[in-house]
mmCIF file of C-alpha atoms in Angstrom:
data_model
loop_
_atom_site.group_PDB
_atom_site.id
_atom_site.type_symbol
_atom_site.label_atom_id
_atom_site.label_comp_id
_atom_site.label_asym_id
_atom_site.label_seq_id
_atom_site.Cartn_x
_atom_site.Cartn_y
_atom_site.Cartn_z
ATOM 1 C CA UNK A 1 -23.151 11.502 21.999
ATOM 2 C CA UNK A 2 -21.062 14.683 21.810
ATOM 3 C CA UNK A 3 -20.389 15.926 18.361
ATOM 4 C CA UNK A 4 -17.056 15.722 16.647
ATOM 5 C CA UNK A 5 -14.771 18.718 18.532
ATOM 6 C CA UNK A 6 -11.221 19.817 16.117
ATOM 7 C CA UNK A 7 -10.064 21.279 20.082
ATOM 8 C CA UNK A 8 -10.468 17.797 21.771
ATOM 9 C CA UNK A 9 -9.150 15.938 18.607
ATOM 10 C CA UNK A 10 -5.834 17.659 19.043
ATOM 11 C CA UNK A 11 -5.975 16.863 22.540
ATOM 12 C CA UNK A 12 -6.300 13.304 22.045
ATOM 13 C CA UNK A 13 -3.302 13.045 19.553
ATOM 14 C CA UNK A 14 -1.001 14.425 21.786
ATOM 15 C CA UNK A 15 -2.207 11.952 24.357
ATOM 16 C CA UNK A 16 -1.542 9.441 21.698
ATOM 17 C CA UNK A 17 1.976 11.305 20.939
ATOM 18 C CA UNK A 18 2.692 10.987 24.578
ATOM 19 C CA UNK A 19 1.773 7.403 25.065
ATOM 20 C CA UNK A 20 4.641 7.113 21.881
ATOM 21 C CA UNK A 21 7.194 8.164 23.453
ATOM 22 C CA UNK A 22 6.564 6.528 26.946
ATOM 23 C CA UNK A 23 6.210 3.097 25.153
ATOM 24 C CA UNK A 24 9.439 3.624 23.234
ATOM 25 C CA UNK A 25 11.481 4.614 26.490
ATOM 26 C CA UNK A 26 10.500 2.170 28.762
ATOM 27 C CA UNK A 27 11.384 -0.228 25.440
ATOM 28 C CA UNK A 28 14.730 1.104 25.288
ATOM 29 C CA UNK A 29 15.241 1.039 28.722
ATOM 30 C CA UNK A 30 14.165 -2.727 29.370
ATOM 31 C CA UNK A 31 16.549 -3.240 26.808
ATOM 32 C CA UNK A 32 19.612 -1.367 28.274
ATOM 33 C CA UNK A 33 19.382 -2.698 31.851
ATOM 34 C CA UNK A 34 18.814 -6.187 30.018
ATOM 35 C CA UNK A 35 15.686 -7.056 31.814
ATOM 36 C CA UNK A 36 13.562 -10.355 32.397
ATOM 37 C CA UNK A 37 12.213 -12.259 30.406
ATOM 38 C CA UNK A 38 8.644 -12.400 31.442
ATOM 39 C CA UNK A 39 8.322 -8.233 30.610
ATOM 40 C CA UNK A 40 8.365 -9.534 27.042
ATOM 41 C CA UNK A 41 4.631 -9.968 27.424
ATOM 42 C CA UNK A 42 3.734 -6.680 28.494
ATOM 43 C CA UNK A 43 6.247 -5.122 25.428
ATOM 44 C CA UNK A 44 4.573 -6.853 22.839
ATOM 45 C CA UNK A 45 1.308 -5.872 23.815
ATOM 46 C CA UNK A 46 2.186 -2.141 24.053
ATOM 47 C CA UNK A 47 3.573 -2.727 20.502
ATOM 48 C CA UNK A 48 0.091 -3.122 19.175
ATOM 49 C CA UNK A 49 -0.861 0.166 20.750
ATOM 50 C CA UNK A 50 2.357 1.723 19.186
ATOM 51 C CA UNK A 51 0.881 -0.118 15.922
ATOM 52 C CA UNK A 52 -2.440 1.395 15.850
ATOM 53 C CA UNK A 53 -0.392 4.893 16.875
ATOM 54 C CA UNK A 54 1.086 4.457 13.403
ATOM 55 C CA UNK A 55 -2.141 3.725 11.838
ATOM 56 C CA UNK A 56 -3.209 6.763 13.149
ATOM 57 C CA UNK A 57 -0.289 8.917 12.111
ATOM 58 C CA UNK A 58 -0.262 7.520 8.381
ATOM 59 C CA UNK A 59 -4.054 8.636 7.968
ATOM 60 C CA UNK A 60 -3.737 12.060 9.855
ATOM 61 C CA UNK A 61 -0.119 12.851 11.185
ATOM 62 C CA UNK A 62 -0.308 13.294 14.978
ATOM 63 C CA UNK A 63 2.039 16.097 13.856
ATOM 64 C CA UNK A 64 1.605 18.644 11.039
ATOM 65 C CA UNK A 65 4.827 20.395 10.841
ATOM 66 C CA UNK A 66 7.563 18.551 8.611
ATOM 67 C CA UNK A 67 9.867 18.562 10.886
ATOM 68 C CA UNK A 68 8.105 17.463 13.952
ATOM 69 C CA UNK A 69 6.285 14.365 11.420
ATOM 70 C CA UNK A 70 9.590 13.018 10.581
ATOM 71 C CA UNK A 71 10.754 13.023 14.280
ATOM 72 C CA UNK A 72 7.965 11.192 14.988
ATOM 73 C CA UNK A 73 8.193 8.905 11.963
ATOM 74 C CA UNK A 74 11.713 8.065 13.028
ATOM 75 C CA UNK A 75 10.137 7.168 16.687
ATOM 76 C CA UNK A 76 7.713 5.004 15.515
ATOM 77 C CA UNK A 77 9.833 3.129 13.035
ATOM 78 C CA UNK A 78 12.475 2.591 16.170
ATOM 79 C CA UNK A 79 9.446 0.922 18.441
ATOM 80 C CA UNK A 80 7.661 -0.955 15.000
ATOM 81 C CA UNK A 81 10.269 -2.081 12.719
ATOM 82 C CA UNK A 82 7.554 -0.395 10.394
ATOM 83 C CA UNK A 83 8.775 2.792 8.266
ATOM 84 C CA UNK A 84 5.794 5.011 8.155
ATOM 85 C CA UNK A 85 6.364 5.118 4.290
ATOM 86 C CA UNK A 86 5.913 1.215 3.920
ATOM 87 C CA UNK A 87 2.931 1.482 6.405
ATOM 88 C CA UNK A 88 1.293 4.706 4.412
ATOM 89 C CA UNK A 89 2.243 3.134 0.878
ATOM 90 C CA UNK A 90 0.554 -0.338 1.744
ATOM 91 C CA UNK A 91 -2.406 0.432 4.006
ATOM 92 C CA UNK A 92 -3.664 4.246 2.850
ATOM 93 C CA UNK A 93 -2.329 4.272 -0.811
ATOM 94 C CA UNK A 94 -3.163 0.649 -1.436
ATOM 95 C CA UNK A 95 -5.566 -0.642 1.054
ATOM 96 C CA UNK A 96 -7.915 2.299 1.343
ATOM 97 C CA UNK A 97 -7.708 3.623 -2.262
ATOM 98 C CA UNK A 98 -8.620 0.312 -3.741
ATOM 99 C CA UNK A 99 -10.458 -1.520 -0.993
ATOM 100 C CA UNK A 100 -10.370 -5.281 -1.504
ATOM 101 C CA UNK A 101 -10.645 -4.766 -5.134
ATOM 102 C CA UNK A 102 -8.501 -6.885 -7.680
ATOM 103 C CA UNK A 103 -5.437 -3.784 -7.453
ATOM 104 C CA UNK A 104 -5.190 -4.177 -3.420
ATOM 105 C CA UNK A 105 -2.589 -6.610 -2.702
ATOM 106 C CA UNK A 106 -2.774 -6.047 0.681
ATOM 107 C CA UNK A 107 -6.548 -7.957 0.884
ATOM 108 C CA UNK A 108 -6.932 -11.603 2.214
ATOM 109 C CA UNK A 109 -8.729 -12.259 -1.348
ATOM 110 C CA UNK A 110 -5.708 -10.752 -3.472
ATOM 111 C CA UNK A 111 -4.169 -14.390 -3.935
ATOM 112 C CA UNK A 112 -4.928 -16.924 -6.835
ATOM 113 C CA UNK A 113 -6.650 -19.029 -4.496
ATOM 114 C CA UNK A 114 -9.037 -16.710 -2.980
ATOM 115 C CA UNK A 115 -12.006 -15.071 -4.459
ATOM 116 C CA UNK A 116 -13.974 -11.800 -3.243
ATOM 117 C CA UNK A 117 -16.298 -11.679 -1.322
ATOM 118 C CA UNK A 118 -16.994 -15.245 0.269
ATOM 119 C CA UNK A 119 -13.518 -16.943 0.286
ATOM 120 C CA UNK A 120 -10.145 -15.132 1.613
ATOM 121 C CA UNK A 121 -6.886 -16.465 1.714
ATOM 122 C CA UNK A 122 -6.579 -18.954 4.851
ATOM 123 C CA UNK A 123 -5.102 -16.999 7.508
ATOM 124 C CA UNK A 124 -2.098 -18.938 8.066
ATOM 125 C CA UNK A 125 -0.720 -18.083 4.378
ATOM 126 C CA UNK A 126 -2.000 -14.651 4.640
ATOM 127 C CA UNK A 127 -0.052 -13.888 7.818
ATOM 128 C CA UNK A 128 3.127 -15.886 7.313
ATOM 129 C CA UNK A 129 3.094 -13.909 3.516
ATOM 130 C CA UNK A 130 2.037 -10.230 4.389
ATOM 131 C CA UNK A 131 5.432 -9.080 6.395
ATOM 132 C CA UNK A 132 6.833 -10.083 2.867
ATOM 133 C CA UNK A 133 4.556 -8.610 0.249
ATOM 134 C CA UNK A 134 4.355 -5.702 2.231
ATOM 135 C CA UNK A 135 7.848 -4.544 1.681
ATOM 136 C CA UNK A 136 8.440 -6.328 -1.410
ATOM 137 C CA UNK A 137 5.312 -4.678 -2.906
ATOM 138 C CA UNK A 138 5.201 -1.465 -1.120
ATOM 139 C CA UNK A 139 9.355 -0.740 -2.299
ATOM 140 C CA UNK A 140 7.993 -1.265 -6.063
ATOM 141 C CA UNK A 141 5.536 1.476 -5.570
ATOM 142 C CA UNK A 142 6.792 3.959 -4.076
ATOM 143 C CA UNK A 143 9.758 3.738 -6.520
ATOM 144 C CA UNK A 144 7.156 4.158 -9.309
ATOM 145 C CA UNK A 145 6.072 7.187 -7.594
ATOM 146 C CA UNK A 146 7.565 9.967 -5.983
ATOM 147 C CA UNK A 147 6.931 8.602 -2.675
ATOM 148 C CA UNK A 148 5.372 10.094 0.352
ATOM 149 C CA UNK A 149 8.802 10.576 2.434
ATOM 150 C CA UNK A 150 12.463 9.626 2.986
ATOM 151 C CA UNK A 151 12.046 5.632 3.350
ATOM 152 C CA UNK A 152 15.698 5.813 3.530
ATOM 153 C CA UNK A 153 16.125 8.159 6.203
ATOM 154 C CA UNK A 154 13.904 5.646 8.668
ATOM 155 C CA UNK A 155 15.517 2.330 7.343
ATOM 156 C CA UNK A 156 19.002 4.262 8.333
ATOM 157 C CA UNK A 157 17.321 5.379 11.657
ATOM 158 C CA UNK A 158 16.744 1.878 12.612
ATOM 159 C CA UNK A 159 19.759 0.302 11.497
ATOM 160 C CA UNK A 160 21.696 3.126 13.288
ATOM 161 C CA UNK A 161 19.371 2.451 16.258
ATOM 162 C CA UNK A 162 19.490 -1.107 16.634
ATOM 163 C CA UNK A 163 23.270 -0.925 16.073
ATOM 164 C CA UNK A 164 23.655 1.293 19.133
ATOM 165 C CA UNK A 165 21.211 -0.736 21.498
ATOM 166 C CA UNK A 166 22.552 -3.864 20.581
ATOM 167 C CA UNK A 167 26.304 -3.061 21.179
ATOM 168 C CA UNK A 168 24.928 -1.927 24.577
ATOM 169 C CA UNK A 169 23.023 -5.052 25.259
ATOM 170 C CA UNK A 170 22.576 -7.703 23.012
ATOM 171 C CA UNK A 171 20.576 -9.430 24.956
ATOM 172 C CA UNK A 172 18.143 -6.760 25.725
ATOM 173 C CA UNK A 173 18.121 -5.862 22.296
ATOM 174 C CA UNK A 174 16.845 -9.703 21.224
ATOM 175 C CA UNK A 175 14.254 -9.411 24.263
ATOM 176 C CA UNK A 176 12.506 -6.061 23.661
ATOM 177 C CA UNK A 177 13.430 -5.081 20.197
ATOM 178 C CA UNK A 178 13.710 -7.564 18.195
ATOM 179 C CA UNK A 179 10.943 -10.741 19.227
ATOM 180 C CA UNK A 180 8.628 -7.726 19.553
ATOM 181 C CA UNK A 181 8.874 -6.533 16.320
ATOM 182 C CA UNK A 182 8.326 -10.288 14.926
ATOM 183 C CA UNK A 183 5.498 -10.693 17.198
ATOM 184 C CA UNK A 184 3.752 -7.270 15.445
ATOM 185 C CA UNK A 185 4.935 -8.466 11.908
ATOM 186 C CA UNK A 186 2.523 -11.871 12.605
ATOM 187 C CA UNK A 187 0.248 -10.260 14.435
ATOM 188 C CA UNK A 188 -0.934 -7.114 12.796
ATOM 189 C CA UNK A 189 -1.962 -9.384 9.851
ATOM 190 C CA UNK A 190 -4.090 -11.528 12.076
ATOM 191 C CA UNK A 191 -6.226 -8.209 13.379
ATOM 192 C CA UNK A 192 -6.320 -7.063 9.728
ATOM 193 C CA UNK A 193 -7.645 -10.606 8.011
ATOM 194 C CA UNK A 194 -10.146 -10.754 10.993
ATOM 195 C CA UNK A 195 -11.597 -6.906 10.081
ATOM 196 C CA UNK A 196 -12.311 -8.166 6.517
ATOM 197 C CA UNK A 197 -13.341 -12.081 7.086
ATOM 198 C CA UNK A 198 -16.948 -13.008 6.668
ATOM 199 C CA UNK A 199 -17.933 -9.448 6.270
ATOM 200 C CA UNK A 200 -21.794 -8.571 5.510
ATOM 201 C CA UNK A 201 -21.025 -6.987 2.053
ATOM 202 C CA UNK A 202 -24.233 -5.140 2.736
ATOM 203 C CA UNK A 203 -24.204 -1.278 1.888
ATOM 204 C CA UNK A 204 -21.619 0.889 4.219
ATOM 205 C CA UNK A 205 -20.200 -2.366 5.637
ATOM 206 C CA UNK A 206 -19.363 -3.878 2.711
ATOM 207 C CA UNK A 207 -15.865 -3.860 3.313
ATOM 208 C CA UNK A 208 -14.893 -4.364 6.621
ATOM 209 C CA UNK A 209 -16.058 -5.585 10.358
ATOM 210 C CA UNK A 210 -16.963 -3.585 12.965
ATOM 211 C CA UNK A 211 -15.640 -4.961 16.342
ATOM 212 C CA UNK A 212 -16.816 -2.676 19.288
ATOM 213 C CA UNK A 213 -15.548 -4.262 22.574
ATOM 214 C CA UNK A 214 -13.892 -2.135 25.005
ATOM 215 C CA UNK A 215 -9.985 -2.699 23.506
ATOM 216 C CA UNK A 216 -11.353 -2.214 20.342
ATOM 217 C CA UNK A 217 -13.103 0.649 20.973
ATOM 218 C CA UNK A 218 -11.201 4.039 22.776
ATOM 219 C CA UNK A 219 -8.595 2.009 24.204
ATOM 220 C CA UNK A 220 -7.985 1.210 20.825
ATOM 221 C CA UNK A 221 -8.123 4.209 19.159
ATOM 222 C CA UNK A 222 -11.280 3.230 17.700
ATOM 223 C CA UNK A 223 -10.249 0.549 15.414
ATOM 224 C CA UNK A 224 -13.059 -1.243 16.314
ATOM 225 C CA UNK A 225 -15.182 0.792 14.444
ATOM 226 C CA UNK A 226 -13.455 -0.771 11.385
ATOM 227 C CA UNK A 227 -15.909 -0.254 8.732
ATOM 228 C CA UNK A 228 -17.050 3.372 9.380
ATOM 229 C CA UNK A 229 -13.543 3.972 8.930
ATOM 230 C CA UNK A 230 -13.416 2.463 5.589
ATOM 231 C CA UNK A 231 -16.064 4.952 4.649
ATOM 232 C CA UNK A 232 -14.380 7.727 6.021
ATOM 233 C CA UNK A 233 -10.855 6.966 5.907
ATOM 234 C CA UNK A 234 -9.613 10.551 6.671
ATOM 235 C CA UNK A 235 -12.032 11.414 9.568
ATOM 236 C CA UNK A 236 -9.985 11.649 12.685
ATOM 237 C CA UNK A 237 -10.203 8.773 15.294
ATOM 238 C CA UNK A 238 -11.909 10.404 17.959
ATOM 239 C CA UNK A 239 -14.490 11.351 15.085
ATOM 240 C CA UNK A 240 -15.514 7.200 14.321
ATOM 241 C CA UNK A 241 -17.913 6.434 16.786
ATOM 242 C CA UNK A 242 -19.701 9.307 15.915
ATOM 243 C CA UNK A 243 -19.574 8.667 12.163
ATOM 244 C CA UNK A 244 -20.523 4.836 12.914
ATOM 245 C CA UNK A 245 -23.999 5.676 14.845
ATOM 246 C CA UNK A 246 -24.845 7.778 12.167
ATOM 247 C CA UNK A 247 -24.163 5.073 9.258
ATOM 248 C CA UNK A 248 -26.162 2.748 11.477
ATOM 249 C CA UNK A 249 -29.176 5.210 11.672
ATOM 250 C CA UNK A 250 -29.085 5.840 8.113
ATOM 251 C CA UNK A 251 -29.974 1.847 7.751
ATOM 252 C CA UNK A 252 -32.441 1.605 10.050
ATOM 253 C CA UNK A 253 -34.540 4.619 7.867
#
């Protein structure tokens, strides 16, 4: 396996950058010329891949300059429906710093009738309650903080964006805006309650699943390898499988 390259790292996020913007133009223009129905399918699905873009971009910004972040903050929350301040606030400042602990209200086992590690949430309540809670929750800290960007800028992006496409076509805007984004808001959950159900709570996988097929795997981004990321939260992407065969080594010594 070839070791961890910074060069080919930044190579990959702009790939990732460019995939981005491809997925949110074709979106917006399905939308304008008010296409069919049945391309619904194919939007939602490239949702989740704009989805695990954000994921990527809240841990390590496919971007570094202000300037050029923001841009691409405001392009993701136009595809998502997800600022990138809710996102970071919920799943890096919450999820990763406390890590299914009794202070991460993200985690399947953060409800009354859950307990760690054995018995999470059932997934029905956990997905129909997360779109909720993360707002709700993720609003109340970052107004006890000094927050990690302008929340308000995005939320005004996407009004003023959704605005403009719908008064252009309504239609189109219901099609690939709007059922897309409430397809992701029930969806993500479902991918996040399956990473952390009936884990092995055994040493460096303690907190998460690691699901290595194909989609999961490069296609994905590498969320697959969910609970070397867990350990390493701030390694790039690219960086995971490598990081993962050397957890598993270390277990088998």
């Amino acid at each position: 396996m070839k070791a961890y390259d910074a060069r080919r790292a930044t190579q990959a996020d702009r790939c990732v950058l460019g995939m981005v913007v491809t997925i949110l133009g074709i979106q917006v223009w399905l939308a304008l010329i008010d296409a069919s129905w049945w391309l619904l399918i194919p939007m939602i699905v490239a949702l989740r891949w704009q989805h695990l873009a954000e994921h990527t971009h809240v841990h390590r910004p496919l971007v570094h300059k202000p300037l050029g972040r923001r841009i691409v903050d405001f392009g993701l929350v136009m595809s998502t429906a997800v600022p990138v301040d809710i996102y970071y606030t919920h799943h890096v400042a919450t999820h990763h710093r406390y890590n299914n602990s009794a202070d991460d209200w993200t985690s399947p086992f953060a409800y009354a009738s859950a307990s760690f590690p054995d018995q999470p949430v059932p997934l029905l309540r956990y997905v129909a309650s997360f779109p909720y809670r993360s707002w709700i929750f993720s609003i109340r800290d970052l107004r006890a903080t000094s927050g990690r960007g302008d929340l308000c800028g995005s939320v005004l992006v996407l009004l003023a964006g959704s605005a403009t496409i719908f008064m252009a076509s309504p239609t189109g805007f219901l099609k690939f805006f709007l059922v897309p984004w409430l397809a992701l808001y029930f969806l993500a959950p479902v991918a996040n309650w399956l990473h952390h159900y009936n884990c092995l709570y055994e040493d460096w996988q303690s907190s998460a699943n690691s699901k290595l097929s194909l989609l999961n795997r490069s296609i994905g981004l590498n969320i697959g390898y969910h609970a070397a990321h867990h350990v390493y939260p701030d390694a790039h992407w690219s960086e995971l499988p490598l990081l993962h065969a050397g957890l598993s080594a270390s277990d088998r010594t």
